[in-house]
């Protein structure tokens, strides 16, 4: 049955009228959406074309936001360079003609070329493809190198990864007796695809996608598209897909891959295959999104920002902001190699020795172990740039394999086990490691959950167990391989300061954990900043209740010890465990999270005299990651009477930005004249610059930077030891670098605060926790501090409920047996302390906090909980 092309009905949600065209090419009529007419009418000449190709069973409506966004960007009050957007309905699909002809992949690629010839596209052209529109668009890209300027892909595949079956939904549709029924006779395939969107599509949007496929005759193209999937090498379209896949690997134009990880059709193996073919591609993973990414997330702004910055760059954009790379310091392993001639202890592994005694690893042993493992990794096929995920608890083994991997130029992937299996799996899949080094629990999880990467076990496993877990080597194997390679006189590769060295994952306290990239030069600069500011070096003993500090010990040339307990659960750390560690390492420096400090104080009564004596030798205490109450610091000071207590401000993206002592906090409390409140985190350390991007009336950063005192806004920092960027989060990375210039690298922290007249920084909360009431912008921390003081130190959170701009403030205080409204006396004291109208005062037995520090309050979760509770719902605990 043949049906002519048609124009969609007017009034489809999100699609302005006037963009539809009918064009005849390749012997048939095509429907396409094209904003070229609108640009011409406004007298605007586009600088290029975005050629958008949908997959199966969608149509050009999928690209409506990109068409609208590009048009508004070109014709708005502050116009950007214009891009024409041409979104085609492939033949037999959408509102294009139904010719009754079966079309193979080769036909679709050739016909798309005929259409662009008819349109007279002269370039530059950026192809945009989704689903099986991806191979079609890439086929056009391979065939038109003279016009091609870039490639954008959303959840697609250019080839089925070797050894992987066709995705289950497609296998089911291809099954004998199912294909016709599922794809044409009924709308099952169409409905199943539309149901993949999370959140669910609005009914009117779902109806718009259904409209061109209203009967079996109009669904023949869906059937043929599925039937044309090359499920085997013998399939008629397999040679064309092979040709395209080979051609893609030769593309050198800029590329952007937008990926929804919750896709049952195209999974992580497909993304990995794409990135192996186009390794230079920018990647943005939209956690929580799936197959219909274009419907689930605001992708259009990302695409338009990317083409603007990548394909229409500002003059001299090839010059990177200064970050100190031109003057690199020594590699992070250099102090360890220098200390190799010393017999002094390097690491102390509490409880790992005979009969539970501390195990002492001396510098010579550590340096030898690292050297052997490094050579062993090379012998096992690990190459510079390979990603090595470490699923090893904090220990001497973790330290040795981490430094070995960094030494050979591999990129270590460090994700905290405290993220939980789900969070850890999301981090590992997102990082796509080439190798996983793990203890048994990590290897079991990797096998069970299908995490990527070759497997290396810390311990030597039985052959049966190793085979079941797909383990290729143990650390013992690597040492033997390494010794043989050393005996043969082989050399190790020498990483450059600009080479990637590590991906460190954030705590996940403000959304899915993000991978933070560091180069070798930046890790060295971080090490140097810590050593310089806190006078850390070869004669320093560090008790590290926070794993990153333990891993930095060898880089500092300092001996380090991790106290007994779970460092991923800081509230489990006892005073006795800390004191025993301090005594074992003759430590003078102690680093603990605020939650760990609280539990140390709470368990101090169990300390023996010898343990208390060990704590008197502590000279420096560091605690960061969340605000530390003064009363807690006072209690800690009683345990470490000879120590200076510091509460530095930093983040995974830059571990140390400002610093303040307990005395400085007390001084700030008496001299903060502006009354804005918050937590004083001190002055920037040497080499760090702090600016503020003031908030507007809607609580958003304005973009300008200031050092004026008393101005609340987003905190923006600059330092040589800042991170390189976020891994495979292009859009997030772009926002974080919004204030970077050609001369200065800056990081937008997402924290809000202000500077005082003395140049000290005060943190007032997170940007996403800023509330906007009818009376103006409110930041939470200052009010929470006053409430905590009034309630005798009980933790509190201030959240907003209701629409932004008219939000009502709700205070939530920790304590009580069951969540609900606070009693009258508590509510009265909280309201008096808050000094702002409160819609309600609530209590809950415990406030939800982050995983890593057990200190950062999840105000977003609390706001949802409070809103539900006040609406009369059974909200339970937050």
mmCIF file of N, CA, C and O in Angstrom, residues 541-608:
data_model
loop_
_atom_site.group_PDB
_atom_site.id
_atom_site.type_symbol
_atom_site.label_atom_id
_atom_site.label_comp_id
_atom_site.label_asym_id
_atom_site.label_seq_id
_atom_site.Cartn_x
_atom_site.Cartn_y
_atom_site.Cartn_z
ATOM 1 N N UNK A 541 53.844 11.414 61.287
ATOM 2 C CA UNK A 541 52.980 10.248 61.385
ATOM 3 C C UNK A 541 51.534 10.692 61.289
ATOM 4 O O UNK A 541 51.107 11.596 62.013
ATOM 5 N N UNK A 542 50.773 10.097 60.379
ATOM 6 C CA UNK A 542 49.391 10.525 60.113
ATOM 7 C C UNK A 542 48.427 9.394 60.449
ATOM 8 O O UNK A 542 48.565 8.276 59.941
ATOM 9 N N UNK A 543 47.461 9.673 61.310
ATOM 10 C CA UNK A 543 46.334 8.770 61.516
ATOM 11 C C UNK A 543 45.231 9.220 60.570
ATOM 12 O O UNK A 543 44.708 10.335 60.703
ATOM 13 N N UNK A 544 44.901 8.376 59.620
ATOM 14 C CA UNK A 544 43.958 8.759 58.563
ATOM 15 C C UNK A 544 42.650 8.002 58.739
ATOM 16 O O UNK A 544 42.526 6.843 58.355
ATOM 17 N N UNK A 545 41.675 8.670 59.330
ATOM 18 C CA UNK A 545 40.340 8.109 59.412
ATOM 19 C C UNK A 545 39.538 8.410 58.168
ATOM 20 O O UNK A 545 38.332 8.190 58.121
ATOM 21 N N UNK A 546 40.207 8.902 57.159
ATOM 22 C CA UNK A 546 39.592 9.239 55.874
ATOM 23 C C UNK A 546 40.569 8.715 54.818
ATOM 24 O O UNK A 546 41.716 9.149 54.746
ATOM 25 N N UNK A 547 40.124 7.725 54.019
ATOM 26 C CA UNK A 547 41.016 6.959 53.150
ATOM 27 C C UNK A 547 41.914 7.804 52.249
ATOM 28 O O UNK A 547 43.092 7.471 52.074
ATOM 29 N N UNK A 548 41.435 8.900 51.627
ATOM 30 C CA UNK A 548 42.333 9.655 50.754
ATOM 31 C C UNK A 548 43.611 10.122 51.427
ATOM 32 O O UNK A 548 44.666 10.162 50.810
ATOM 33 N N UNK A 549 43.544 10.459 52.719
ATOM 34 C CA UNK A 549 44.760 10.902 53.402
ATOM 35 C C UNK A 549 45.722 9.739 53.595
ATOM 36 O O UNK A 549 46.946 9.915 53.542
ATOM 37 N N UNK A 550 45.192 8.547 53.834
ATOM 38 C CA UNK A 550 46.073 7.386 53.950
ATOM 39 C C UNK A 550 46.786 7.118 52.638
ATOM 40 O O UNK A 550 47.972 6.783 52.609
ATOM 41 N N UNK A 551 46.080 7.285 51.522
ATOM 42 C CA UNK A 551 46.688 7.042 50.219
ATOM 43 C C UNK A 551 47.698 8.113 49.859
ATOM 44 O O UNK A 551 48.612 7.875 49.067
ATOM 45 N N UNK A 552 47.549 9.310 50.440
ATOM 46 C CA UNK A 552 48.505 10.377 50.165
ATOM 47 C C UNK A 552 49.769 10.261 51.005
ATOM 48 O O UNK A 552 50.768 10.930 50.726
ATOM 49 N N UNK A 553 49.742 9.420 52.036
ATOM 50 C CA UNK A 553 50.892 9.306 52.903
ATOM 51 C C UNK A 553 52.199 9.046 52.174
ATOM 52 O O UNK A 553 53.187 9.784 52.360
ATOM 53 N N UNK A 554 52.306 8.002 51.338
ATOM 54 C CA UNK A 554 53.556 7.758 50.618
ATOM 55 C C UNK A 554 53.953 8.915 49.713
ATOM 56 O O UNK A 554 55.147 9.171 49.512
ATOM 57 N N UNK A 555 52.988 9.623 49.134
ATOM 58 C CA UNK A 555 53.311 10.767 48.271
ATOM 59 C C UNK A 555 53.918 11.897 49.079
ATOM 60 O O UNK A 555 54.709 12.690 48.557
ATOM 61 N N UNK A 556 53.560 11.982 50.354
ATOM 62 C CA UNK A 556 54.119 13.004 51.239
ATOM 63 C C UNK A 556 55.436 12.550 51.865
ATOM 64 O O UNK A 556 56.141 13.352 52.488
ATOM 65 N N UNK A 557 55.741 11.278 51.714
ATOM 66 C CA UNK A 557 56.905 10.741 52.401
ATOM 67 C C UNK A 557 56.651 10.536 53.868
ATOM 68 O O UNK A 557 57.589 10.357 54.656
ATOM 69 N N UNK A 558 55.380 10.545 54.284
ATOM 70 C CA UNK A 558 55.013 10.420 55.688
ATOM 71 C C UNK A 558 54.524 9.008 55.978
ATOM 72 O O UNK A 558 53.972 8.334 55.105
ATOM 73 N N UNK A 559 54.744 8.548 57.188
ATOM 74 C CA UNK A 559 54.188 7.249 57.569
ATOM 75 C C UNK A 559 52.719 7.453 57.917
ATOM 76 O O UNK A 559 52.328 8.467 58.496
ATOM 77 N N UNK A 560 51.907 6.498 57.558
ATOM 78 C CA UNK A 560 50.472 6.658 57.766
ATOM 79 C C UNK A 560 49.875 5.373 58.296
ATOM 80 O O UNK A 560 50.389 4.271 58.084
ATOM 81 N N UNK A 561 48.769 5.522 58.992
ATOM 82 C CA UNK A 561 48.073 4.391 59.586
ATOM 83 C C UNK A 561 46.581 4.660 59.522
ATOM 84 O O UNK A 561 46.124 5.797 59.719
ATOM 85 N N UNK A 562 45.832 3.618 59.209
ATOM 86 C CA UNK A 562 44.367 3.703 59.222
ATOM 87 C C UNK A 562 43.881 2.983 60.468
ATOM 88 O O UNK A 562 44.215 1.808 60.680
ATOM 89 N N UNK A 563 43.125 3.650 61.326
ATOM 90 C CA UNK A 563 42.656 2.986 62.552
ATOM 91 C C UNK A 563 41.700 1.848 62.239
ATOM 92 O O UNK A 563 41.053 1.824 61.189
ATOM 93 N N UNK A 564 41.635 0.892 63.157
ATOM 94 C CA UNK A 564 40.685 -0.200 63.003
ATOM 95 C C UNK A 564 39.265 0.355 62.967
ATOM 96 O O UNK A 564 38.908 1.251 63.728
ATOM 97 N N UNK A 565 38.472 -0.211 62.088
ATOM 98 C CA UNK A 565 37.110 0.271 61.920
ATOM 99 C C UNK A 565 36.825 0.432 60.445
ATOM 100 O O UNK A 565 37.703 0.252 59.592
ATOM 101 N N UNK A 566 35.621 0.785 60.123
ATOM 102 C CA UNK A 566 35.203 0.958 58.738
ATOM 103 C C UNK A 566 35.291 2.439 58.387
ATOM 104 O O UNK A 566 34.450 3.230 58.811
ATOM 105 N N UNK A 567 36.324 2.820 57.606
ATOM 106 C CA UNK A 567 36.473 4.238 57.280
ATOM 107 C C UNK A 567 35.368 4.718 56.352
ATOM 108 O O UNK A 567 35.194 5.918 56.159
ATOM 109 N N UNK A 568 34.623 3.781 55.746
ATOM 110 C CA UNK A 568 33.489 4.201 54.921
ATOM 111 C C UNK A 568 32.237 4.442 55.773
ATOM 112 O O UNK A 568 31.224 4.877 55.256
ATOM 113 N N UNK A 569 32.334 4.131 57.064
ATOM 114 C CA UNK A 569 31.244 4.404 58.006
ATOM 115 C C UNK A 569 31.848 5.116 59.201
ATOM 116 O O UNK A 569 32.111 4.504 60.249
ATOM 117 N N UNK A 570 32.106 6.428 59.094
ATOM 118 C CA UNK A 570 32.874 7.155 60.113
ATOM 119 C C UNK A 570 32.288 7.076 61.510
ATOM 120 O O UNK A 570 33.029 7.181 62.485
ATOM 121 N N UNK A 571 30.999 6.891 61.624
ATOM 122 C CA UNK A 571 30.397 6.858 62.953
ATOM 123 C C UNK A 571 30.795 5.612 63.740
ATOM 124 O O UNK A 571 30.473 5.481 64.911
ATOM 125 N N UNK A 572 31.456 4.656 63.092
ATOM 126 C CA UNK A 572 31.882 3.445 63.786
ATOM 127 C C UNK A 572 33.261 3.593 64.420
ATOM 128 O O UNK A 572 33.703 2.709 65.142
ATOM 129 N N UNK A 573 33.948 4.692 64.149
ATOM 130 C CA UNK A 573 35.324 4.862 64.614
ATOM 131 C C UNK A 573 35.339 5.256 66.094
ATOM 132 O O UNK A 573 34.719 6.244 66.486
ATOM 133 N N UNK A 574 36.068 4.493 66.905
ATOM 134 C CA UNK A 574 36.084 4.744 68.357
ATOM 135 C C UNK A 574 37.353 5.482 68.777
ATOM 136 O O UNK A 574 38.365 5.474 68.067
ATOM 137 N N UNK A 575 37.281 6.067 69.936
ATOM 138 C CA UNK A 575 38.441 6.763 70.480
ATOM 139 C C UNK A 575 39.595 5.791 70.703
ATOM 140 O O UNK A 575 40.764 6.126 70.460
ATOM 141 N N UNK A 576 39.306 4.583 71.157
ATOM 142 C CA UNK A 576 40.366 3.605 71.398
ATOM 143 C C UNK A 576 41.069 3.227 70.107
ATOM 144 O O UNK A 576 42.305 3.085 70.080
ATOM 145 N N UNK A 577 40.319 3.039 69.040
ATOM 146 C CA UNK A 577 40.931 2.686 67.762
ATOM 147 C C UNK A 577 41.833 3.806 67.259
ATOM 148 O O UNK A 577 42.926 3.559 66.741
ATOM 149 N N UNK A 578 41.394 5.044 67.413
ATOM 150 C CA UNK A 578 42.212 6.184 66.998
ATOM 151 C C UNK A 578 43.475 6.272 67.837
ATOM 152 O O UNK A 578 44.587 6.480 67.321
ATOM 153 N N UNK A 579 43.349 6.099 69.143
ATOM 154 C CA UNK A 579 44.507 6.190 70.022
ATOM 155 C C UNK A 579 45.504 5.074 69.743
ATOM 156 O O UNK A 579 46.727 5.298 69.737
ATOM 157 N N UNK A 580 45.009 3.851 69.517
ATOM 158 C CA UNK A 580 45.909 2.741 69.196
ATOM 159 C C UNK A 580 46.670 3.012 67.909
ATOM 160 O O UNK A 580 47.871 2.722 67.804
ATOM 161 N N UNK A 581 45.989 3.569 66.917
ATOM 162 C CA UNK A 581 46.650 3.897 65.657
ATOM 163 C C UNK A 581 47.694 4.984 65.865
ATOM 164 O O UNK A 581 48.801 4.927 65.309
ATOM 165 N N UNK A 582 47.348 5.984 66.669
ATOM 166 C CA UNK A 582 48.290 7.068 66.925
ATOM 167 C C UNK A 582 49.545 6.547 67.622
ATOM 168 O O UNK A 582 50.676 6.942 67.297
ATOM 169 N N UNK A 583 49.358 5.627 68.558
ATOM 170 C CA UNK A 583 50.508 5.072 69.262
ATOM 171 C C UNK A 583 51.367 4.220 68.331
ATOM 172 O O UNK A 583 52.601 4.286 68.365
ATOM 173 N N UNK A 584 50.722 3.429 67.473
ATOM 174 C CA UNK A 584 51.461 2.553 66.568
ATOM 175 C C UNK A 584 52.303 3.339 65.579
ATOM 176 O O UNK A 584 53.389 2.893 65.184
ATOM 177 N N UNK A 585 51.826 4.503 65.163
ATOM 178 C CA UNK A 585 52.543 5.293 64.160
ATOM 179 C C UNK A 585 53.328 6.438 64.757
ATOM 180 O O UNK A 585 53.939 7.209 64.013
ATOM 181 N N UNK A 586 53.315 6.529 66.091
ATOM 182 C CA UNK A 586 53.917 7.703 66.742
ATOM 183 C C UNK A 586 53.427 8.961 66.029
ATOM 184 O O UNK A 586 54.201 9.826 65.614
ATOM 185 N N UNK A 587 52.114 9.046 65.890
ATOM 186 C CA UNK A 587 51.504 10.057 65.034
ATOM 187 C C UNK A 587 51.456 11.421 65.693
ATOM 188 O O UNK A 587 51.298 11.547 66.913
ATOM 189 N N UNK A 588 51.560 12.430 64.844
ATOM 190 C CA UNK A 588 51.399 13.818 65.279
ATOM 191 C C UNK A 588 50.251 14.505 64.545
ATOM 192 O O UNK A 588 49.908 15.636 64.880
ATOM 193 N N UNK A 589 49.686 13.838 63.540
ATOM 194 C CA UNK A 589 48.604 14.430 62.741
ATOM 195 C C UNK A 589 47.425 13.462 62.730
ATOM 196 O O UNK A 589 47.604 12.248 62.555
ATOM 197 N N UNK A 590 46.244 14.013 62.876
ATOM 198 C CA UNK A 590 45.027 13.215 62.903
ATOM 199 C C UNK A 590 44.017 13.831 61.946
ATOM 200 O O UNK A 590 43.743 15.029 62.017
ATOM 201 N N UNK A 591 43.495 12.998 61.014
ATOM 202 C CA UNK A 591 42.458 13.475 60.098
ATOM 203 C C UNK A 591 41.225 12.604 60.264
ATOM 204 O O UNK A 591 41.269 11.394 60.026
ATOM 205 N N UNK A 592 40.107 13.224 60.654
ATOM 206 C CA UNK A 592 38.847 12.517 60.838
ATOM 207 C C UNK A 592 37.709 13.376 60.310
ATOM 208 O O UNK A 592 37.785 14.610 60.338
ATOM 209 N N UNK A 593 36.642 12.707 59.865
ATOM 210 C CA UNK A 593 35.455 13.448 59.468
ATOM 211 C C UNK A 593 34.722 13.942 60.702
ATOM 212 O O UNK A 593 34.953 13.444 61.821
ATOM 213 N N UNK A 594 33.825 14.924 60.563
ATOM 214 C CA UNK A 594 33.069 15.397 61.732
ATOM 215 C C UNK A 594 32.295 14.283 62.433
ATOM 216 O O UNK A 594 32.239 14.244 63.669
ATOM 217 N N UNK A 595 31.703 13.361 61.653
ATOM 218 C CA UNK A 595 30.958 12.262 62.278
ATOM 219 C C UNK A 595 31.882 11.356 63.071
ATOM 220 O O UNK A 595 31.536 10.874 64.154
ATOM 221 N N UNK A 596 33.092 11.120 62.541
ATOM 222 C CA UNK A 596 34.058 10.301 63.267
ATOM 223 C C UNK A 596 34.491 11.000 64.557
ATOM 224 O O UNK A 596 34.623 10.363 65.611
ATOM 225 N N UNK A 597 34.714 12.310 64.467
ATOM 226 C CA UNK A 597 35.075 13.059 65.668
ATOM 227 C C UNK A 597 34.003 12.914 66.746
ATOM 228 O O UNK A 597 34.308 12.744 67.936
ATOM 229 N N UNK A 598 32.759 13.003 66.328
ATOM 230 C CA UNK A 598 31.657 12.910 67.289
ATOM 231 C C UNK A 598 31.669 11.562 67.996
ATOM 232 O O UNK A 598 31.450 11.482 69.221
ATOM 233 N N UNK A 599 31.938 10.492 67.255
ATOM 234 C CA UNK A 599 31.939 9.175 67.890
ATOM 235 C C UNK A 599 33.183 8.966 68.745
ATOM 236 O O UNK A 599 33.143 8.272 69.760
ATOM 237 N N UNK A 600 34.296 9.567 68.351
ATOM 238 C CA UNK A 600 35.500 9.501 69.177
ATOM 239 C C UNK A 600 35.223 10.155 70.530
ATOM 240 O O UNK A 600 35.571 9.611 71.592
ATOM 241 N N UNK A 601 34.600 11.308 70.498
ATOM 242 C CA UNK A 601 34.258 11.986 71.752
ATOM 243 C C UNK A 601 33.282 11.137 72.565
ATOM 244 O O UNK A 601 33.420 10.993 73.796
ATOM 245 N N UNK A 602 32.311 10.544 71.877
ATOM 246 C CA UNK A 602 31.285 9.764 72.573
ATOM 247 C C UNK A 602 31.851 8.504 73.224
ATOM 248 O O UNK A 602 31.264 7.989 74.182
ATOM 249 N N UNK A 603 32.973 7.993 72.714
ATOM 250 C CA UNK A 603 33.545 6.749 73.246
ATOM 251 C C UNK A 603 34.828 6.986 74.035
ATOM 252 O O UNK A 603 35.563 6.051 74.344
ATOM 253 N N UNK A 604 35.101 8.244 74.367
ATOM 254 C CA UNK A 604 36.369 8.582 75.024
ATOM 255 C C UNK A 604 36.481 8.005 76.430
ATOM 256 O O UNK A 604 37.602 7.804 76.938
ATOM 257 N N UNK A 605 35.363 7.716 77.097
ATOM 258 C CA UNK A 605 35.427 7.192 78.463
ATOM 259 C C UNK A 605 36.138 5.840 78.516
ATOM 260 O O UNK A 605 36.623 5.438 79.587
ATOM 261 N N UNK A 606 36.195 5.145 77.376
ATOM 262 C CA UNK A 606 36.821 3.816 77.359
ATOM 263 C C UNK A 606 38.334 3.884 77.207
ATOM 264 O O UNK A 606 39.010 2.847 77.229
ATOM 265 N N UNK A 607 38.899 5.064 77.038
ATOM 266 C CA UNK A 607 40.343 5.190 76.819
ATOM 267 C C UNK A 607 41.131 4.794 78.062
ATOM 268 O O UNK A 607 40.814 5.198 79.183
ATOM 269 N N UNK A 608 42.203 4.021 77.834
ATOM 270 C CA UNK A 608 43.146 3.697 78.898
ATOM 271 C C UNK A 608 44.164 4.828 79.041
ATOM 272 O O UNK A 608 44.332 5.637 78.130
#
